[in-house]
CSV table of C-alpha atoms and ligand atoms in Angstrom, one decimal:
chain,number,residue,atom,x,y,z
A,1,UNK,CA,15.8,-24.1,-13.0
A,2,UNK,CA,13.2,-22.2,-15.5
A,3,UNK,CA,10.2,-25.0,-16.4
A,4,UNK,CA,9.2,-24.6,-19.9
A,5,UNK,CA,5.6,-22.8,-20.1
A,6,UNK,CA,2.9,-22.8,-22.5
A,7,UNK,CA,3.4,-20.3,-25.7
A,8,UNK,CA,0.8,-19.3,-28.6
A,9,UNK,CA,-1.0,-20.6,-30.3
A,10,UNK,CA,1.1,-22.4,-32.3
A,11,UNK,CA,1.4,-25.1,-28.9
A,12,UNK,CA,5.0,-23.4,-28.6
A,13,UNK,CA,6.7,-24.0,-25.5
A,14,UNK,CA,8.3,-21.4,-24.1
A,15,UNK,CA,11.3,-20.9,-21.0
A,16,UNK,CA,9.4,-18.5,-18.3
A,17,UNK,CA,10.7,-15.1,-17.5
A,18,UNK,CA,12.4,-14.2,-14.4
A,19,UNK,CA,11.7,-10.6,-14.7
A,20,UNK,CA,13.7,-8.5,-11.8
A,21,UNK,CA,13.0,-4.6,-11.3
A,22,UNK,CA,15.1,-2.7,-9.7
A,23,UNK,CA,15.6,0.9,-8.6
A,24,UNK,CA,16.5,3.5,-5.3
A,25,UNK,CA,13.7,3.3,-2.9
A,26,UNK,CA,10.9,5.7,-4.0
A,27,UNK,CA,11.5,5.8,-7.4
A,28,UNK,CA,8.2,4.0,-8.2
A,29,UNK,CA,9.1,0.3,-8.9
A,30,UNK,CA,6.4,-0.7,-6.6
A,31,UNK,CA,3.6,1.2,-8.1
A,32,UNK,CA,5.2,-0.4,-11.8
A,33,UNK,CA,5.2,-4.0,-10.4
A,34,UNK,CA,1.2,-3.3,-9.2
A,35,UNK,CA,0.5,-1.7,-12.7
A,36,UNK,CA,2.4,-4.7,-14.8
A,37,UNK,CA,0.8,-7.4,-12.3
A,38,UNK,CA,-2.8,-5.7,-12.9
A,39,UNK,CA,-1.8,-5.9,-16.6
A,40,UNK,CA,-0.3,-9.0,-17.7
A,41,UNK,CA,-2.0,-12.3,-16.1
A,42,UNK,CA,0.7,-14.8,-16.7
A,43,UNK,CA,3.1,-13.0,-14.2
A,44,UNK,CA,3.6,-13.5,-10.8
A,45,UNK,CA,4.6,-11.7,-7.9
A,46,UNK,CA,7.5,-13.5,-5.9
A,47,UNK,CA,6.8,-12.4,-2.3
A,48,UNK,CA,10.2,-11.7,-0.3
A,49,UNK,CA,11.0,-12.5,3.3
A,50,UNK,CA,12.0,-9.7,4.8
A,51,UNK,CA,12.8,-8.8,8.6
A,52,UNK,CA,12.1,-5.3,8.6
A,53,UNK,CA,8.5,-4.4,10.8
A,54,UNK,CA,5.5,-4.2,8.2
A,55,UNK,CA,4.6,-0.4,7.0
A,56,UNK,CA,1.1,0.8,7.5
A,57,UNK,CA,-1.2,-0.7,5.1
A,58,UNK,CA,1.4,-3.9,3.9
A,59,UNK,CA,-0.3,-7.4,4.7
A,60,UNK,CA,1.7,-10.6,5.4
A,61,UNK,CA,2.3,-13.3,3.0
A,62,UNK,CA,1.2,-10.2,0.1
A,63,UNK,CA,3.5,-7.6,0.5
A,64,UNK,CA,6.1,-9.9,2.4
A,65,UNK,CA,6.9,-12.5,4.7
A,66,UNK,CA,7.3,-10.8,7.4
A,67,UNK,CA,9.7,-12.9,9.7
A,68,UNK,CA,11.9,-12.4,12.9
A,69,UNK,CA,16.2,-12.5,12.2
A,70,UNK,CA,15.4,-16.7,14.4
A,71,UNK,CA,13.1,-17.1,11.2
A,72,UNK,CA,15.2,-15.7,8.6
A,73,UNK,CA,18.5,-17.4,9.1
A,74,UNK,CA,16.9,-20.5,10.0
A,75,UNK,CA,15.4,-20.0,6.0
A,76,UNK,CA,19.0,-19.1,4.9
A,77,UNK,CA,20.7,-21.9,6.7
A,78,UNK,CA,18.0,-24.4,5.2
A,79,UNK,CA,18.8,-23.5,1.6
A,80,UNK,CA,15.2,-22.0,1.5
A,81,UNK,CA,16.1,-18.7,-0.7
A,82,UNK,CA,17.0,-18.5,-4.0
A,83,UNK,CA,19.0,-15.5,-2.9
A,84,UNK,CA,19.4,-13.2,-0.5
A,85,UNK,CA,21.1,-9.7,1.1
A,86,UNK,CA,21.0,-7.4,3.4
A,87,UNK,CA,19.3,-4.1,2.6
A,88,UNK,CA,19.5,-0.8,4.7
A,89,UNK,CA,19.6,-2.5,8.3
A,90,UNK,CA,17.6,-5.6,7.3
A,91,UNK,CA,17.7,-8.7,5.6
A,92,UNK,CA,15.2,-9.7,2.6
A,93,UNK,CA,14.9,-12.9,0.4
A,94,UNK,CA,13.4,-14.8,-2.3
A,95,UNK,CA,11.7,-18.0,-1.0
A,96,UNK,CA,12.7,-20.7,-3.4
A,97,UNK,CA,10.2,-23.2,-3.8
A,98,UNK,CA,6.9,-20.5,-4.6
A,99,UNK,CA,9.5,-19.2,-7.6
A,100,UNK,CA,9.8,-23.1,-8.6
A,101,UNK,CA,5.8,-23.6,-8.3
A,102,UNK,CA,5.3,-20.4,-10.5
A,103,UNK,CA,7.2,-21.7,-12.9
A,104,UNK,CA,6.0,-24.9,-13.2
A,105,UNK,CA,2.9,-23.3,-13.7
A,106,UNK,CA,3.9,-21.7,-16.1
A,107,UNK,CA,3.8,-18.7,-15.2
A,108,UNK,CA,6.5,-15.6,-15.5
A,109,UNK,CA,7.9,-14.4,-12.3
A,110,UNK,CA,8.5,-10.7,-11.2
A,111,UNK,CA,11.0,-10.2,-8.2
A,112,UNK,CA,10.8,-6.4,-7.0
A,113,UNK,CA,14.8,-6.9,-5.4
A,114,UNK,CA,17.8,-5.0,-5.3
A,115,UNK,CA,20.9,-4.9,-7.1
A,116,UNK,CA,22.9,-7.8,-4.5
A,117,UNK,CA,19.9,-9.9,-5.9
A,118,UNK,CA,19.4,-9.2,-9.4
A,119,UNK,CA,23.4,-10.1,-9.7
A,120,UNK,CA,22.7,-13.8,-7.6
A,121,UNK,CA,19.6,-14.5,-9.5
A,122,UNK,CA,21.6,-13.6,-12.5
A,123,UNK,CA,24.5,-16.0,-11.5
A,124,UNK,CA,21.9,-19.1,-10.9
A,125,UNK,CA,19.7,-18.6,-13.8
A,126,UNK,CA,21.3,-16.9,-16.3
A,127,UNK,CA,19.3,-16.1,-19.7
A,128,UNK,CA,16.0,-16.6,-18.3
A,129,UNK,CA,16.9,-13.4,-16.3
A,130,UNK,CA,16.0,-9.8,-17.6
A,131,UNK,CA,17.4,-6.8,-15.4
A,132,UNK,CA,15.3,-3.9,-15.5
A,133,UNK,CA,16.2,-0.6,-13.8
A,134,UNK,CA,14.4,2.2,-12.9
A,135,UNK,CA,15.5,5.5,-12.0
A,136,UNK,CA,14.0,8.8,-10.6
A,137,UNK,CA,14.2,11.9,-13.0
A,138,UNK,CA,16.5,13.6,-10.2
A,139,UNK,CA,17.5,13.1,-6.7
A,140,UNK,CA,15.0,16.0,-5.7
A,141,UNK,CA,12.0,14.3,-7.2
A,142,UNK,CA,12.9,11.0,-5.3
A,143,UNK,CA,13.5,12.6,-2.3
A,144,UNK,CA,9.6,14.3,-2.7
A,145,UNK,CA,8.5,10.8,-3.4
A,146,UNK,CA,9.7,9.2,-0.1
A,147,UNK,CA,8.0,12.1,1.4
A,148,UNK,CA,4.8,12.3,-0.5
A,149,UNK,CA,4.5,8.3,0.0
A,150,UNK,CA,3.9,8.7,3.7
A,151,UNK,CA,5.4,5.4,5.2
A,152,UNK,CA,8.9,6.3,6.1
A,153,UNK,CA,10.1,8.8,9.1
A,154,UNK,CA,12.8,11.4,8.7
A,155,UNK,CA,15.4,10.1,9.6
A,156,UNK,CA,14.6,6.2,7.8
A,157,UNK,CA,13.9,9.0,4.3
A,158,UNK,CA,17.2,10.3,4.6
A,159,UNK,CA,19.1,7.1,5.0
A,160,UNK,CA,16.8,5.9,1.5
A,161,UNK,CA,18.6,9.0,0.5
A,162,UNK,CA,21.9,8.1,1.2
A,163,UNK,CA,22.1,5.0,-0.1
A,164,UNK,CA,20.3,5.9,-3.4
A,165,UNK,CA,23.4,6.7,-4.9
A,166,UNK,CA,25.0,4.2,-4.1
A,167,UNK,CA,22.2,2.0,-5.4
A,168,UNK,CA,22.3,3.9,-8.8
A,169,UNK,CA,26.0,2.9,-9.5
A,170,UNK,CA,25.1,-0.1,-10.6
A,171,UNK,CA,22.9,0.5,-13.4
A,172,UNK,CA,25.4,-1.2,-15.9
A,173,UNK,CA,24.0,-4.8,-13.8
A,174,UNK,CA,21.1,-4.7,-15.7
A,175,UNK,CA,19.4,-5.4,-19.4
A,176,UNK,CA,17.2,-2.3,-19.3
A,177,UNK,CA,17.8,1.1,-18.0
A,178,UNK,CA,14.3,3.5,-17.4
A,179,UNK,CA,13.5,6.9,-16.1
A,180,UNK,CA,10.4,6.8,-14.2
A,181,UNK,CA,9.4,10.2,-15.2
A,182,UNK,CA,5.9,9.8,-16.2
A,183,UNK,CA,4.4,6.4,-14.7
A,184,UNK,CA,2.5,5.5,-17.6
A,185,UNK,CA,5.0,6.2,-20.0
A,186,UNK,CA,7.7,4.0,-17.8
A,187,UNK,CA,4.9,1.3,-17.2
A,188,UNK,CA,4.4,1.3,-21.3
A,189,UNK,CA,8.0,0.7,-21.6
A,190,UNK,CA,8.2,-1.6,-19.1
A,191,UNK,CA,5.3,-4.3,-20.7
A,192,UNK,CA,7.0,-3.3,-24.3
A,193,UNK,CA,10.1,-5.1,-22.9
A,194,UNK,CA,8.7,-7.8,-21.2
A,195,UNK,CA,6.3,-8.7,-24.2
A,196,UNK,CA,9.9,-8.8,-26.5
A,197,UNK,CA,11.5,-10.7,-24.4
A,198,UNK,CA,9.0,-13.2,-24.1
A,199,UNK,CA,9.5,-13.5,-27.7
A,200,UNK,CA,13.0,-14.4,-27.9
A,201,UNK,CA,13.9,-17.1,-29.9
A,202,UNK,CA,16.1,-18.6,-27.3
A,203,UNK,CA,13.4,-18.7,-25.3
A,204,UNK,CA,11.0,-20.5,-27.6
A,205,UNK,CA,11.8,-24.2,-26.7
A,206,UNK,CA,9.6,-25.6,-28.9
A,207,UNK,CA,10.4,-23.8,-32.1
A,208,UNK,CA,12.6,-26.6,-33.5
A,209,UNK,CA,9.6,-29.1,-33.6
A,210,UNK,CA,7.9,-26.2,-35.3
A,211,UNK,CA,10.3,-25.5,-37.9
A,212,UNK,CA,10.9,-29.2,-38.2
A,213,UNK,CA,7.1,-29.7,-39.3
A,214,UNK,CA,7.0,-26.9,-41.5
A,215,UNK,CA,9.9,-28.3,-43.4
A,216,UNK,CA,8.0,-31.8,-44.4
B,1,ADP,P1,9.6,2.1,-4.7
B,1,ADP,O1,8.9,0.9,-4.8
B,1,ADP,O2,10.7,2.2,-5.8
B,1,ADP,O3,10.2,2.4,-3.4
B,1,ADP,P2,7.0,3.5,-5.0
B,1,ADP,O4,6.4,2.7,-6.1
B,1,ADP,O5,6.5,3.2,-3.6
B,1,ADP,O6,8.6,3.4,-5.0
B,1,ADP,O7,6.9,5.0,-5.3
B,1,ADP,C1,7.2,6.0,-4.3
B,1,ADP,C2,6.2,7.1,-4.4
B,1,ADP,O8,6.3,7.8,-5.6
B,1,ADP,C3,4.7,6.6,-4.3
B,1,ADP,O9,4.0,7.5,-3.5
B,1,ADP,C4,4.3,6.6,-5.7
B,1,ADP,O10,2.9,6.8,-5.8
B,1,ADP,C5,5.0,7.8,-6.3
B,1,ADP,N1,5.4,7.7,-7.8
B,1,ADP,C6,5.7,6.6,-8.4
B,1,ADP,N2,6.0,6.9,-9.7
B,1,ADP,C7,5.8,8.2,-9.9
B,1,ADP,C8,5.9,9.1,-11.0
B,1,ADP,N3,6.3,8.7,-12.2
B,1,ADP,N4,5.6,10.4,-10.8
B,1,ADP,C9,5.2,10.8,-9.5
B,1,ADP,N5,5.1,10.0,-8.4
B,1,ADP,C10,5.4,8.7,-8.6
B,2,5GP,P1,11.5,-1.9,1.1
B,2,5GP,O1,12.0,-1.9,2.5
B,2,5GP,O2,11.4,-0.4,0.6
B,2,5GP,O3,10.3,-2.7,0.8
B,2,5GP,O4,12.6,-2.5,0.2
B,2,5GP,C1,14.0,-2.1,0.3
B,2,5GP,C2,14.8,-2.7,-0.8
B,2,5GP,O5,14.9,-4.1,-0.6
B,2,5GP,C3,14.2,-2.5,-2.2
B,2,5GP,O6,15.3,-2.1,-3.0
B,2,5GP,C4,13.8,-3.9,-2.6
B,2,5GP,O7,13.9,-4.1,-4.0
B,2,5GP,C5,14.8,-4.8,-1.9
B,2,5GP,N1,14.3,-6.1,-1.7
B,2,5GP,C6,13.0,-6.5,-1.4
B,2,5GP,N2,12.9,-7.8,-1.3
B,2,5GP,C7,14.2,-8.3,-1.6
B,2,5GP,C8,14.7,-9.6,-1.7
B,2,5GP,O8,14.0,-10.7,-1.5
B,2,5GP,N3,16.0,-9.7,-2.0
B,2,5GP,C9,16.8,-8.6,-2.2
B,2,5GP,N4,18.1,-8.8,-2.6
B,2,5GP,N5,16.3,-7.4,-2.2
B,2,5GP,C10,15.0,-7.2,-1.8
């Protein structure tokens, strides 16, 4: 499905990066996807549907689609997500055909999704998938960051809580493994392994003509 996209300056061409980060609720994968998205201008943002009510200060069509369960599984039932799951007492996807744009544009894509999506976006695309986790230094520290974040009530917190372990048993789905201790340091580590894995070989589709020139 990955369109090839334009490399260095050697006129490479390269596969584009389906770039998935993961983590518990709260343990700062938003604020990394805003850091890396400020950072690196050849990535996109794929914006999910979802059919949970917008938070204070999230705008529709940025943060979300924000669509009604009539909406949604009319989306589902058209084929329209690349994948989908349902997540605390919602449902979220990944609208297909702005992924497919992205990449035709050449362009790498970042998906902030869960686990259930990292493992189907894994199943349909394969290599051109890197599975990046994040994790909170401790439960306690997560739990201050749903509260210090301000958007969820009591009771939604403490089912973010509940479900975080859950959540963190399956770390060994993914490529990378982080703790988000200090932001900066996880961001750093973060654009360290996108920028290496843009560098794969197997990604470089336009090596062989390359090395075939080089050769004569
Ligand atoms: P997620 O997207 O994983 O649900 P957020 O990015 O919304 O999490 O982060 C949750 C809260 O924690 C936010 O208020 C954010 O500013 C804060 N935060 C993120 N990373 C750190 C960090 N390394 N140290 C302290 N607070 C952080
Ligand atoms: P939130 O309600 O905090 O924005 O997101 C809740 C969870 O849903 C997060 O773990 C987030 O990564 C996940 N999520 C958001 N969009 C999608 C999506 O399109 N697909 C899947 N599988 N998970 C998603």
């Amino acid at each position: 499905m990955t369109q090839s996209t334009d490399s260095d300056q050697h006129g490479f061409k390269r596969r584009g990066v389906l770039f998935v980060l993961s983590s518990p609720s709260g343990a700062g994968k938003s604020t990394i996807a805003r850091k890396l998205l400020a950072a690196e201008h050849e990535l996109s943002m794929s914006v999910s549907a979802t059919t949970r009510a917008p938070r204070e200060g999230e705008v529709d069509g940025r943060d979300y689609h924000f669509v009604d369960i009539e909406e949604f599984r009319r989306m589902a039932s058209d084929h329209e997500f690349l994948e989908w799951a349902h997540v605390f007492d919602n449902r979220y996807g990944t609208p297909r055909a702005p992924v497919d744009a992205m990449l035709h544009a050449g362009k790498d894509v970042l998906f902030d999704i869960d686990w259930q999506g990292a493992q189907q976006l894994f199943q349909i695309a394969g290599g051109d998938v890197v599975r990046v986790f994040i994790l909170p230094p401790s439960m306690a520290e997560l739990h201050q960051r749903l509260i210090a974040r301000n958007t969820d009530t009591t009771e939604v917190i403490n089912r973010r809580m509940a479900r975080a372990a859950a959540e963190v048993s399956h770390w060994d789905g993914y490529d990378y493994v982080l703790v988000n201790d200090d932001v900066e340091a996880c961001f750093r580590k973060v654009q360290t392994i996108l920028a290496a894995e843009r560098l794969k070989r197997s990604r470089q589709t336009g090596l062989i003509g390359f090395i075939r020139k080089l050769m004569h």
